[in-house]
Short mmCIF file of C-alpha atoms in Angstrom, two decimals:
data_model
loop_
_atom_site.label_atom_id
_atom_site.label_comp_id
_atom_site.label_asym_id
_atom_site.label_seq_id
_atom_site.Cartn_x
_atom_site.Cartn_y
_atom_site.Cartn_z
CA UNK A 60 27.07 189.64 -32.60
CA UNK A 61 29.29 189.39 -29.49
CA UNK A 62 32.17 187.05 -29.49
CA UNK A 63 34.38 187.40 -26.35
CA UNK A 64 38.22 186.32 -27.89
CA UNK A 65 40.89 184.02 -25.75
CA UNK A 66 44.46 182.64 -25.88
CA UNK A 67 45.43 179.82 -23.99
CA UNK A 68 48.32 182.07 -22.82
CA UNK A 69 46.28 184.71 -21.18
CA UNK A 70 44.06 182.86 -19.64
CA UNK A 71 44.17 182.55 -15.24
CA UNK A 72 45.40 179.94 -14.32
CA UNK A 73 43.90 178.08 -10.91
CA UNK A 74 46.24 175.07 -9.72
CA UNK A 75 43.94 172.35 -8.06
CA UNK A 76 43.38 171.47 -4.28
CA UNK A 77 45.02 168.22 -4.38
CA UNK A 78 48.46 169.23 -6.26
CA UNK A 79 47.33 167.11 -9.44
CA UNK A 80 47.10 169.91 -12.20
CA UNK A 81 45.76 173.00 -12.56
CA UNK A 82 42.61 175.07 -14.48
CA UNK A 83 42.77 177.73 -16.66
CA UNK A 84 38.84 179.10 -17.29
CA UNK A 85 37.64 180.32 -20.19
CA UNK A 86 34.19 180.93 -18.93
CA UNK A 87 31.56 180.62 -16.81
CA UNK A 88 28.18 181.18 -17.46
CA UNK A 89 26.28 183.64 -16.25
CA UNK A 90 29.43 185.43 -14.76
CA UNK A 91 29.65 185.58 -11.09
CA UNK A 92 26.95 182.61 -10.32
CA UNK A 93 27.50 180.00 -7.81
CA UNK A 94 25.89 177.76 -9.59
CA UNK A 95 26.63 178.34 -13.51
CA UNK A 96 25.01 176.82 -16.33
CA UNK A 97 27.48 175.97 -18.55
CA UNK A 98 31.82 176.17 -18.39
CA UNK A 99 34.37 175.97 -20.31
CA UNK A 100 38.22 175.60 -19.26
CA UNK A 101 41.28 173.78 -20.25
CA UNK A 102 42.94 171.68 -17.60
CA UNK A 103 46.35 170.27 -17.44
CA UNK A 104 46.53 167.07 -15.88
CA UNK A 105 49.81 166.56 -14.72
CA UNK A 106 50.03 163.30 -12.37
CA UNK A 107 47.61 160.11 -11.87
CA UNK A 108 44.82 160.53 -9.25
CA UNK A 109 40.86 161.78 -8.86
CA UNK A 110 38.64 163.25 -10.98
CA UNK A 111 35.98 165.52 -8.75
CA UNK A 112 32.39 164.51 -9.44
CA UNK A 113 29.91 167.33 -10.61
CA UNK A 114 26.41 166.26 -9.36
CA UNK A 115 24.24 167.13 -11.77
CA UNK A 116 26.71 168.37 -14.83
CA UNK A 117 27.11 166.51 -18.05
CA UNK A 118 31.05 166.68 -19.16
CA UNK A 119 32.63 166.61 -22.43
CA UNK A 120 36.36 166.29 -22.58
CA UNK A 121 39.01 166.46 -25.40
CA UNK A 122 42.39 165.91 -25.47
CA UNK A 123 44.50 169.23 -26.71
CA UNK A 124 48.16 167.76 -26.09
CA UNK A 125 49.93 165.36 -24.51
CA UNK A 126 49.80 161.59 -24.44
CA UNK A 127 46.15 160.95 -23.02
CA UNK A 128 44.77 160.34 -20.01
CA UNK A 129 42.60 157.03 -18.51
CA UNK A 130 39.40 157.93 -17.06
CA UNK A 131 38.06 155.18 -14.81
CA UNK A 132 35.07 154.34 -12.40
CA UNK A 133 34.52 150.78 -11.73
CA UNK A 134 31.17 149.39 -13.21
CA UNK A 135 30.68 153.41 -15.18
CA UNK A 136 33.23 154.45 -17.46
CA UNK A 137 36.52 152.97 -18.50
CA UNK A 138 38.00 155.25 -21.04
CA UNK A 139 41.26 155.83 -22.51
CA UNK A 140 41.35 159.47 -23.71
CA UNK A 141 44.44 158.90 -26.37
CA UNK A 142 43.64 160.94 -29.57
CA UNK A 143 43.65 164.72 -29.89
CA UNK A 144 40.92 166.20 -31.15
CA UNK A 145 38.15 163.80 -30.16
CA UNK A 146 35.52 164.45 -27.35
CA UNK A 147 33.90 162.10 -24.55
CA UNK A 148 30.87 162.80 -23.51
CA UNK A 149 30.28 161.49 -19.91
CA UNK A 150 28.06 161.81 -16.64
CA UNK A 151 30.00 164.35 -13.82
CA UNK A 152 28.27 162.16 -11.59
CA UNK A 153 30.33 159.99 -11.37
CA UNK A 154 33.64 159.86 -9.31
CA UNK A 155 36.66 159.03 -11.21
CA UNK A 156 40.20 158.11 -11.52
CA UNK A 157 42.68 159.42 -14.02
CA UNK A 158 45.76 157.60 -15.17
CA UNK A 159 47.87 159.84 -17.40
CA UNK A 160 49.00 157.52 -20.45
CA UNK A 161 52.93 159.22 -20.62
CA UNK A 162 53.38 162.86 -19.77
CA UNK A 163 51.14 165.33 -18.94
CA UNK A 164 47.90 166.05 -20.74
CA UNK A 165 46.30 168.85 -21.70
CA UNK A 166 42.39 168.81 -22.06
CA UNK A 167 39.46 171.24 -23.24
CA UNK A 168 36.46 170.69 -20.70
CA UNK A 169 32.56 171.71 -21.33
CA UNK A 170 30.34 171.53 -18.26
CA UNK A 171 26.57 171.53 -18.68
CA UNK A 172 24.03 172.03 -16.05
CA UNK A 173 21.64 168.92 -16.44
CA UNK A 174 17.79 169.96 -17.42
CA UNK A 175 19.58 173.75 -18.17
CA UNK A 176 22.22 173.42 -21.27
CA UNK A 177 22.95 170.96 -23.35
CA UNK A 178 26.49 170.71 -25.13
CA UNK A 179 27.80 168.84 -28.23
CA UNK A 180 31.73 169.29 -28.80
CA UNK A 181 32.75 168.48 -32.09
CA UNK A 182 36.04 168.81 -34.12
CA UNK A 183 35.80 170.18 -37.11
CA UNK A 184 38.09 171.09 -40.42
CA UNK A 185 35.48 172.82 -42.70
CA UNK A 186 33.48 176.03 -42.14
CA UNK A 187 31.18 176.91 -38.94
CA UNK A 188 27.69 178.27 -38.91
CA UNK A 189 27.50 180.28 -35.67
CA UNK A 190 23.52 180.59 -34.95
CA UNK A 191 22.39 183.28 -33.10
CA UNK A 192 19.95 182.01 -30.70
CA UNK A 193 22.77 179.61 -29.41
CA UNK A 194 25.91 179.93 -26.75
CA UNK A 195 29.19 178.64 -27.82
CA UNK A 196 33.56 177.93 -27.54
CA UNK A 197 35.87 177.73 -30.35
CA UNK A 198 38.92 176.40 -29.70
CA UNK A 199 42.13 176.37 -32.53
CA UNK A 200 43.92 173.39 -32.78
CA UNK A 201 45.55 174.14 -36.11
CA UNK A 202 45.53 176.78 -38.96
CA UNK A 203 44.18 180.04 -39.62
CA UNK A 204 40.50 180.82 -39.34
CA UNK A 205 38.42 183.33 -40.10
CA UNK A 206 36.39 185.14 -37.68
CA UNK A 207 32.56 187.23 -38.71
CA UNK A 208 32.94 190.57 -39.41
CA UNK A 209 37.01 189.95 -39.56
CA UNK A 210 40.28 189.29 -37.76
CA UNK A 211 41.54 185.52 -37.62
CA UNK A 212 42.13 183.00 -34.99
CA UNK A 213 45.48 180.89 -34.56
CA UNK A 214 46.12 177.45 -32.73
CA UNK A 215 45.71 178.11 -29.03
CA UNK A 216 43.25 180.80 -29.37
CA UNK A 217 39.26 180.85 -29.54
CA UNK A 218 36.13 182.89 -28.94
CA UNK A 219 33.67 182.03 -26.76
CA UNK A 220 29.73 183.55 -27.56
CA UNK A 221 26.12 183.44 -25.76
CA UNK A 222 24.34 185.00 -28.95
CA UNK A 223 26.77 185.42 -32.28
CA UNK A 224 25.56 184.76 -35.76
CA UNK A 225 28.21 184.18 -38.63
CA UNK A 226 30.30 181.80 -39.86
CA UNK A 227 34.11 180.70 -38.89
CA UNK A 228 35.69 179.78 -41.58
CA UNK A 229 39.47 178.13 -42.32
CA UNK A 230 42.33 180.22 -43.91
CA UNK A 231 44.65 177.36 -44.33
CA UNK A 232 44.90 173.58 -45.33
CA UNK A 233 45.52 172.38 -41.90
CA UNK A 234 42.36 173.85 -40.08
CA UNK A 235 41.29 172.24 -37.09
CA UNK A 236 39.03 173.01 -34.33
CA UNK A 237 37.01 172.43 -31.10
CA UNK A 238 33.43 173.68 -31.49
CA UNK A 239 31.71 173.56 -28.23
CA UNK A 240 27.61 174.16 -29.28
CA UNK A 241 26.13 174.90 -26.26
CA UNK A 242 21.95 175.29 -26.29
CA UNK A 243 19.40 175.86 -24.27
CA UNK A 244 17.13 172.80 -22.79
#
């Protein structure tokens, strides 16, 4: 069992090319490749404008904090990314513009390589089965949780895993969290 721990606070932080926000990556797997097969990050979005497109990539984004964001293509997706806690599935195809909803927003983001990995983000407030023969995030948005083989995880911290077995369990009444299940196609 290997699970590689995170905070949000210790993370690098990359801002982005066109002044709109900035990247902090959790991962990238396998480390070092050009072109990866699956990533994880949290991005803040901090002004209206575009959304790269990812030829080839599936996306899944979640809102972590702020007051949302719009995602829109014309004739694709028109999406208003408002609650926390709840992730969109979507093509990184596709070109897009973002229209933040208030403030800034701040957003967990899982990047698949098509025909490669395959990822399912899901919140959830009950305990985790980690498999072993699967990669993985967890992401804290609330409460205490247990980690295998000990030590605890607290909002704004996570583990990410390519082969873990175990289960992730909460300490507290207000457990929340992002579970990223990443597998193999």
């Amino acid at each position: 069992m290997s699970l590689t721990r995170f905070s949000f606070a210790a993370l690098p932080v990359s801002p982005w090319r066109n002044g709109g926000g900035e990247t902090r990556e959790i991962v990238s797997w396998p480390p070092g490749a050009q072109d990866f097969d699956w990533r994880a990050s949290i991005a803040t979005i901090a002004q209206d404008g575009p959304f790269s497109a990812f030829t080839g990539i599936d996306r899944s984004i979640t809102l972590l904090e702020g007051d949302g964001v719009r995602l829109f293509s014309a004739g694709h997706i028109d999406h208003q990314l408002a609650r926390v806690g709840e992730p969109f599935a979507f093509s990184g195809d596709v070109a897009l513009e973002a229209t933040l909803l208030g403030g800034a927003s701040q957003d967990f983001n899982i990047m698949t390589r098509r025909g490669r990995q395959v990822a399912e983000v899901r919140r959830c407030t009950a305990p985790v089965t980690l498999s072993s023969n699967q990669a993985g995030v967890l992401y804290v948005l609330s409460g205490v949780w247990s980690l295998p083989g000990g030590g605890e995880l607290r909002a704004r911290e996570g583990v990410w895993w390519t082969a873990a077995g175990g289960e992730v369990a909460p300490l507290t009444a207000d457990g929340a969290l992002l579970w990223a299940n990443i597998t193999t196609c």
